[in-house]
């Protein structure tokens, strides 16, 4: 972080709208981000502290199924609860921005620019597939064993060791919604962003920035850079999320994790507007010529995504956008030996009234 008199953008990792915030959320990134934002403001800095709900995550689908709700109903009620909890906590955030057409346009414009510049590549990959349901599985729709640490893990990345397990890498995959369904692997063509193409810039960035990171997160980045970097899925065959507009992948959706950077730009723009500082372009405050100090607050399970994937999403735009000065990463709180998890219903809610028990 810097002591120069620069505008600052502080982002708490976008919460998945599959329940209220729990104690791990509140005492970790949301409290940490709020304290830092207050410190900056007290020293006379102009600061925007922001986040927005992550509605496209497949964990919304799996949690909605477990609770007997429609996904859009779960999103609506969860967003209201999250906003109420942030307000009760007294954070500097003016609220949560609506996930509306302006949000979706921001996400798609960010990705379309990369597509037009030839940054994405069409790849044939093997994806887990639930035979009876007739559905490709990813992230919260699939569970199994992490190939890196052999702990139980969902798809995408392991919460225990932080390593990714894209595509067919998860061992012994099971369909989250119906574990009795037979899971096989099927070939599918998707668009990806090749992280390996950015190794030189990544190496330079981390050499300059990670000395300020906490040791566990810094170690994970070192481990990831010690081997070939995985491709980032940009599209995925699914039904919940933003429809992908690219002709190469008809019927697919935008992979939820690549929404984070344009989502954060949108949230920054909305927050500025609420505070009487409107900007013409949604991404204006993130542009390099604005020279904002950008700081992320998130948990260890998001080091791969917020610390690496999202950085590559910015670097893919060349020198257009600023890059984070620091990633402030907190460790997990455990409950009976398991991390707090909304999707697994294993947590202590921050609200006074927990959700009704479900079977």
Short mmCIF file of N, CA and C in Angstrom, two decimals, residues 66-163:
data_model
loop_
_atom_site.label_atom_id
_atom_site.label_comp_id
_atom_site.label_asym_id
_atom_site.label_seq_id
_atom_site.Cartn_x
_atom_site.Cartn_y
_atom_site.Cartn_z
N UNK A 66 -31.09 -27.17 -2.44
CA UNK A 66 -31.11 -27.72 -1.08
C UNK A 66 -32.22 -27.10 -0.24
N UNK A 67 -32.52 -25.84 -0.50
CA UNK A 67 -33.54 -25.15 0.29
C UNK A 67 -34.92 -25.18 -0.34
N UNK A 68 -35.04 -25.81 -1.50
CA UNK A 68 -36.34 -25.90 -2.15
C UNK A 68 -36.83 -24.59 -2.70
N UNK A 69 -35.91 -23.77 -3.20
CA UNK A 69 -36.25 -22.46 -3.74
C UNK A 69 -35.85 -22.36 -5.20
N UNK A 70 -36.45 -21.41 -5.90
CA UNK A 70 -35.97 -21.06 -7.24
C UNK A 70 -34.71 -20.22 -7.08
N UNK A 71 -33.71 -20.38 -7.94
CA UNK A 71 -32.48 -19.59 -7.80
C UNK A 71 -32.70 -18.09 -7.74
N UNK A 72 -33.60 -17.55 -8.57
CA UNK A 72 -33.81 -16.10 -8.55
C UNK A 72 -34.45 -15.63 -7.25
N UNK A 73 -35.27 -16.49 -6.63
CA UNK A 73 -35.85 -16.15 -5.33
C UNK A 73 -34.76 -16.12 -4.26
N UNK A 74 -33.85 -17.10 -4.30
CA UNK A 74 -32.75 -17.13 -3.34
C UNK A 74 -31.88 -15.89 -3.50
N UNK A 75 -31.58 -15.50 -4.73
CA UNK A 75 -30.77 -14.30 -4.98
C UNK A 75 -31.45 -13.07 -4.40
N UNK A 76 -32.73 -12.93 -4.64
CA UNK A 76 -33.46 -11.75 -4.18
C UNK A 76 -33.44 -11.63 -2.65
N UNK A 77 -33.76 -12.73 -1.97
CA UNK A 77 -33.80 -12.68 -0.51
C UNK A 77 -32.39 -12.56 0.09
N UNK A 78 -31.41 -13.21 -0.54
CA UNK A 78 -30.04 -13.15 -0.02
C UNK A 78 -29.46 -11.74 -0.15
N UNK A 79 -29.71 -11.10 -1.27
CA UNK A 79 -29.19 -9.74 -1.45
C UNK A 79 -29.75 -8.80 -0.39
N UNK A 80 -31.04 -8.95 -0.08
CA UNK A 80 -31.65 -8.10 0.94
C UNK A 80 -31.01 -8.36 2.31
N UNK A 81 -30.72 -9.62 2.60
CA UNK A 81 -30.11 -9.95 3.89
C UNK A 81 -28.67 -9.43 3.97
N UNK A 82 -27.92 -9.59 2.88
CA UNK A 82 -26.54 -9.12 2.86
C UNK A 82 -26.49 -7.61 3.03
N UNK A 83 -27.36 -6.92 2.33
CA UNK A 83 -27.39 -5.46 2.44
C UNK A 83 -27.76 -5.03 3.85
N UNK A 84 -28.72 -5.73 4.46
CA UNK A 84 -29.11 -5.40 5.82
C UNK A 84 -27.96 -5.62 6.80
N UNK A 85 -27.22 -6.70 6.61
CA UNK A 85 -26.10 -7.00 7.50
C UNK A 85 -24.99 -5.96 7.38
N UNK A 86 -24.68 -5.54 6.14
CA UNK A 86 -23.66 -4.52 5.95
C UNK A 86 -24.10 -3.19 6.56
N UNK A 87 -25.38 -2.89 6.44
CA UNK A 87 -25.90 -1.65 7.02
C UNK A 87 -25.84 -1.72 8.55
N UNK A 88 -26.22 -2.88 9.12
CA UNK A 88 -26.19 -3.03 10.57
C UNK A 88 -24.77 -2.95 11.11
N UNK A 89 -23.82 -3.41 10.31
CA UNK A 89 -22.42 -3.35 10.71
C UNK A 89 -21.89 -1.92 10.69
N UNK A 90 -22.55 -1.06 9.92
CA UNK A 90 -22.13 0.34 9.84
C UNK A 90 -20.96 0.58 8.92
N UNK A 91 -20.83 -0.20 7.83
CA UNK A 91 -19.71 -0.01 6.92
C UNK A 91 -19.86 1.29 6.14
N UNK A 92 -18.77 1.70 5.51
CA UNK A 92 -18.78 2.91 4.69
C UNK A 92 -19.46 2.69 3.34
N UNK A 93 -19.83 1.45 3.03
CA UNK A 93 -20.53 1.22 1.76
C UNK A 93 -21.91 1.87 1.79
N UNK A 94 -22.29 2.55 0.71
CA UNK A 94 -23.61 3.17 0.67
C UNK A 94 -24.74 2.19 0.35
N UNK A 95 -24.41 0.93 0.19
CA UNK A 95 -25.39 -0.09 -0.15
C UNK A 95 -24.81 -1.06 -1.17
N UNK A 96 -25.67 -1.91 -1.71
CA UNK A 96 -25.26 -2.85 -2.74
C UNK A 96 -25.85 -2.43 -4.08
N UNK A 97 -25.04 -2.38 -5.12
CA UNK A 97 -25.58 -2.00 -6.42
C UNK A 97 -26.50 -3.06 -6.98
N UNK A 98 -27.52 -2.67 -7.72
CA UNK A 98 -28.43 -3.66 -8.32
C UNK A 98 -27.73 -4.42 -9.44
N UNK A 99 -28.01 -5.72 -9.51
CA UNK A 99 -27.48 -6.53 -10.61
C UNK A 99 -28.50 -6.46 -11.74
N UNK A 100 -28.33 -5.47 -12.59
CA UNK A 100 -29.33 -5.12 -13.59
C UNK A 100 -28.73 -5.12 -14.99
N UNK A 101 -29.44 -4.54 -15.93
CA UNK A 101 -28.95 -4.51 -17.31
C UNK A 101 -27.64 -3.74 -17.44
N UNK A 102 -27.48 -2.67 -16.63
CA UNK A 102 -26.23 -1.91 -16.68
C UNK A 102 -25.06 -2.78 -16.22
N UNK A 103 -25.30 -3.59 -15.19
CA UNK A 103 -24.28 -4.53 -14.71
C UNK A 103 -23.92 -5.51 -15.83
N UNK A 104 -24.93 -6.14 -16.42
CA UNK A 104 -24.66 -7.15 -17.45
C UNK A 104 -23.97 -6.54 -18.67
N UNK A 105 -24.34 -5.33 -19.05
CA UNK A 105 -23.68 -4.65 -20.16
C UNK A 105 -22.21 -4.40 -19.84
N UNK A 106 -21.92 -4.00 -18.60
CA UNK A 106 -20.54 -3.76 -18.19
C UNK A 106 -19.70 -5.02 -18.31
N UNK A 107 -20.25 -6.14 -17.83
CA UNK A 107 -19.55 -7.43 -17.92
C UNK A 107 -19.28 -7.79 -19.38
N UNK A 108 -20.30 -7.70 -20.21
CA UNK A 108 -20.16 -8.13 -21.59
C UNK A 108 -19.25 -7.20 -22.39
N UNK A 109 -19.31 -5.90 -22.13
CA UNK A 109 -18.41 -4.97 -22.83
C UNK A 109 -16.95 -5.28 -22.50
N UNK A 110 -16.67 -5.56 -21.23
CA UNK A 110 -15.32 -5.91 -20.78
C UNK A 110 -14.81 -7.13 -21.54
N UNK A 111 -15.66 -8.15 -21.68
CA UNK A 111 -15.26 -9.39 -22.34
C UNK A 111 -15.25 -9.25 -23.86
N UNK A 112 -16.19 -8.52 -24.41
CA UNK A 112 -16.23 -8.34 -25.86
C UNK A 112 -14.97 -7.63 -26.36
N UNK A 113 -14.46 -6.70 -25.57
CA UNK A 113 -13.24 -6.00 -25.97
C UNK A 113 -12.07 -6.98 -26.07
N UNK A 114 -11.99 -7.91 -25.13
CA UNK A 114 -10.93 -8.92 -25.17
C UNK A 114 -11.14 -9.88 -26.33
N UNK A 115 -12.37 -10.24 -26.58
CA UNK A 115 -12.68 -11.15 -27.69
C UNK A 115 -12.30 -10.50 -29.02
N UNK A 116 -12.66 -9.23 -29.18
CA UNK A 116 -12.34 -8.52 -30.43
C UNK A 116 -10.84 -8.38 -30.63
N UNK A 117 -10.09 -8.32 -29.53
CA UNK A 117 -8.63 -8.19 -29.61
C UNK A 117 -7.94 -9.53 -29.79
N UNK A 118 -8.71 -10.61 -29.87
CA UNK A 118 -8.13 -11.93 -30.09
C UNK A 118 -7.50 -12.56 -28.86
N UNK A 119 -7.90 -12.12 -27.68
CA UNK A 119 -7.29 -12.65 -26.45
C UNK A 119 -7.80 -14.04 -26.09
N UNK A 120 -8.99 -14.39 -26.53
CA UNK A 120 -9.56 -15.69 -26.17
C UNK A 120 -9.23 -16.74 -27.22
N UNK A 121 -9.13 -17.98 -26.77
CA UNK A 121 -8.85 -19.11 -27.66
C UNK A 121 -9.91 -20.18 -27.46
N UNK A 122 -10.27 -20.84 -28.56
CA UNK A 122 -11.23 -21.93 -28.50
C UNK A 122 -10.51 -23.22 -28.14
N UNK A 123 -10.97 -23.88 -27.09
CA UNK A 123 -10.33 -25.09 -26.60
C UNK A 123 -11.34 -26.23 -26.50
N UNK A 124 -10.87 -27.44 -26.84
CA UNK A 124 -11.65 -28.64 -26.56
C UNK A 124 -11.19 -29.17 -25.20
N UNK A 125 -12.14 -29.25 -24.25
CA UNK A 125 -11.81 -29.70 -22.90
C UNK A 125 -12.76 -30.82 -22.50
N UNK A 126 -12.34 -31.60 -21.52
CA UNK A 126 -13.18 -32.62 -20.94
C UNK A 126 -13.83 -32.06 -19.67
N UNK A 127 -15.15 -32.11 -19.62
CA UNK A 127 -15.88 -31.60 -18.47
C UNK A 127 -16.69 -32.72 -17.83
N UNK A 128 -16.82 -32.72 -16.48
CA UNK A 128 -17.71 -33.68 -15.85
C UNK A 128 -19.15 -33.45 -16.30
N UNK A 129 -19.87 -34.55 -16.46
CA UNK A 129 -21.21 -34.49 -17.04
C UNK A 129 -22.11 -35.45 -16.27
N UNK A 130 -23.21 -34.94 -15.73
CA UNK A 130 -24.18 -35.78 -15.02
C UNK A 130 -25.08 -36.44 -16.07
N UNK A 131 -24.94 -37.76 -16.18
CA UNK A 131 -25.59 -38.48 -17.28
C UNK A 131 -27.10 -38.38 -17.21
N UNK A 132 -27.69 -38.64 -16.05
CA UNK A 132 -29.16 -38.63 -15.95
C UNK A 132 -29.73 -37.22 -16.07
N UNK A 133 -29.07 -36.26 -15.45
CA UNK A 133 -29.55 -34.88 -15.51
C UNK A 133 -29.26 -34.24 -16.86
N UNK A 134 -28.30 -34.80 -17.59
CA UNK A 134 -27.93 -34.22 -18.88
C UNK A 134 -27.31 -32.85 -18.75
N UNK A 135 -26.44 -32.69 -17.75
CA UNK A 135 -25.87 -31.36 -17.46
C UNK A 135 -24.36 -31.44 -17.28
N UNK A 136 -23.66 -30.47 -17.88
CA UNK A 136 -22.24 -30.32 -17.60
C UNK A 136 -22.08 -29.72 -16.20
N UNK A 137 -21.03 -30.13 -15.51
CA UNK A 137 -20.83 -29.73 -14.12
C UNK A 137 -19.57 -28.88 -13.97
N UNK A 138 -19.65 -27.88 -13.11
CA UNK A 138 -18.51 -27.00 -12.82
C UNK A 138 -18.74 -26.36 -11.46
N UNK A 139 -17.66 -25.97 -10.82
CA UNK A 139 -17.70 -25.21 -9.57
C UNK A 139 -18.62 -25.87 -8.53
N UNK A 140 -19.67 -25.16 -8.09
CA UNK A 140 -20.51 -25.65 -7.02
C UNK A 140 -21.43 -26.78 -7.40
N UNK A 141 -21.46 -27.15 -8.67
CA UNK A 141 -22.32 -28.26 -9.11
C UNK A 141 -21.61 -29.60 -9.02
N UNK A 142 -20.32 -29.59 -8.69
CA UNK A 142 -19.55 -30.84 -8.65
C UNK A 142 -18.66 -30.85 -7.41
N UNK A 143 -18.60 -32.00 -6.77
CA UNK A 143 -17.69 -32.19 -5.64
C UNK A 143 -16.83 -33.42 -5.91
N UNK A 144 -15.72 -33.49 -5.21
CA UNK A 144 -14.82 -34.62 -5.40
C UNK A 144 -13.61 -34.47 -4.52
N UNK A 145 -12.47 -34.92 -5.01
CA UNK A 145 -11.21 -34.88 -4.27
C UNK A 145 -10.21 -34.01 -5.00
N UNK A 146 -9.60 -33.08 -4.27
CA UNK A 146 -8.60 -32.18 -4.86
C UNK A 146 -7.40 -32.99 -5.33
N UNK A 147 -6.95 -32.82 -6.57
CA UNK A 147 -5.79 -33.56 -7.07
C UNK A 147 -4.47 -33.09 -6.47
N UNK A 148 -4.48 -31.93 -5.81
CA UNK A 148 -3.24 -31.40 -5.24
C UNK A 148 -3.03 -31.82 -3.79
N UNK A 149 -4.09 -31.74 -2.96
CA UNK A 149 -3.93 -32.04 -1.53
C UNK A 149 -4.79 -33.19 -1.07
N UNK A 150 -5.63 -33.72 -1.96
CA UNK A 150 -6.49 -34.88 -1.68
C UNK A 150 -7.56 -34.60 -0.63
N UNK A 151 -7.86 -33.32 -0.37
CA UNK A 151 -8.97 -32.96 0.49
C UNK A 151 -10.26 -32.92 -0.32
N UNK A 152 -11.40 -32.98 0.36
CA UNK A 152 -12.68 -32.81 -0.32
C UNK A 152 -12.75 -31.41 -0.91
N UNK A 153 -13.26 -31.31 -2.12
CA UNK A 153 -13.26 -30.03 -2.82
C UNK A 153 -14.42 -29.93 -3.79
N UNK A 154 -14.88 -28.72 -4.01
CA UNK A 154 -15.78 -28.46 -5.13
C UNK A 154 -14.94 -28.20 -6.38
N UNK A 155 -15.61 -28.00 -7.50
CA UNK A 155 -14.89 -27.74 -8.74
C UNK A 155 -14.33 -26.33 -8.77
N UNK A 156 -13.37 -26.11 -9.65
CA UNK A 156 -12.80 -24.78 -9.84
C UNK A 156 -11.54 -24.55 -9.06
N UNK A 157 -11.64 -24.58 -7.73
CA UNK A 157 -10.47 -24.39 -6.87
C UNK A 157 -10.74 -25.02 -5.51
N UNK A 158 -9.70 -25.51 -4.89
CA UNK A 158 -9.81 -26.19 -3.59
C UNK A 158 -9.74 -25.16 -2.47
N UNK A 159 -10.72 -25.20 -1.57
CA UNK A 159 -10.72 -24.27 -0.44
C UNK A 159 -9.64 -24.61 0.57
N UNK A 160 -9.17 -25.85 0.58
CA UNK A 160 -8.18 -26.27 1.56
C UNK A 160 -6.77 -25.80 1.20
N UNK A 161 -6.33 -26.12 -0.03
CA UNK A 161 -4.96 -25.76 -0.42
C UNK A 161 -4.90 -24.58 -1.38
N UNK A 162 -6.05 -24.20 -1.96
CA UNK A 162 -6.10 -23.04 -2.84
C UNK A 162 -5.78 -23.31 -4.29
N UNK A 163 -5.39 -24.54 -4.64
CA UNK A 163 -5.00 -24.85 -6.02
C UNK A 163 -6.23 -25.07 -6.90
#
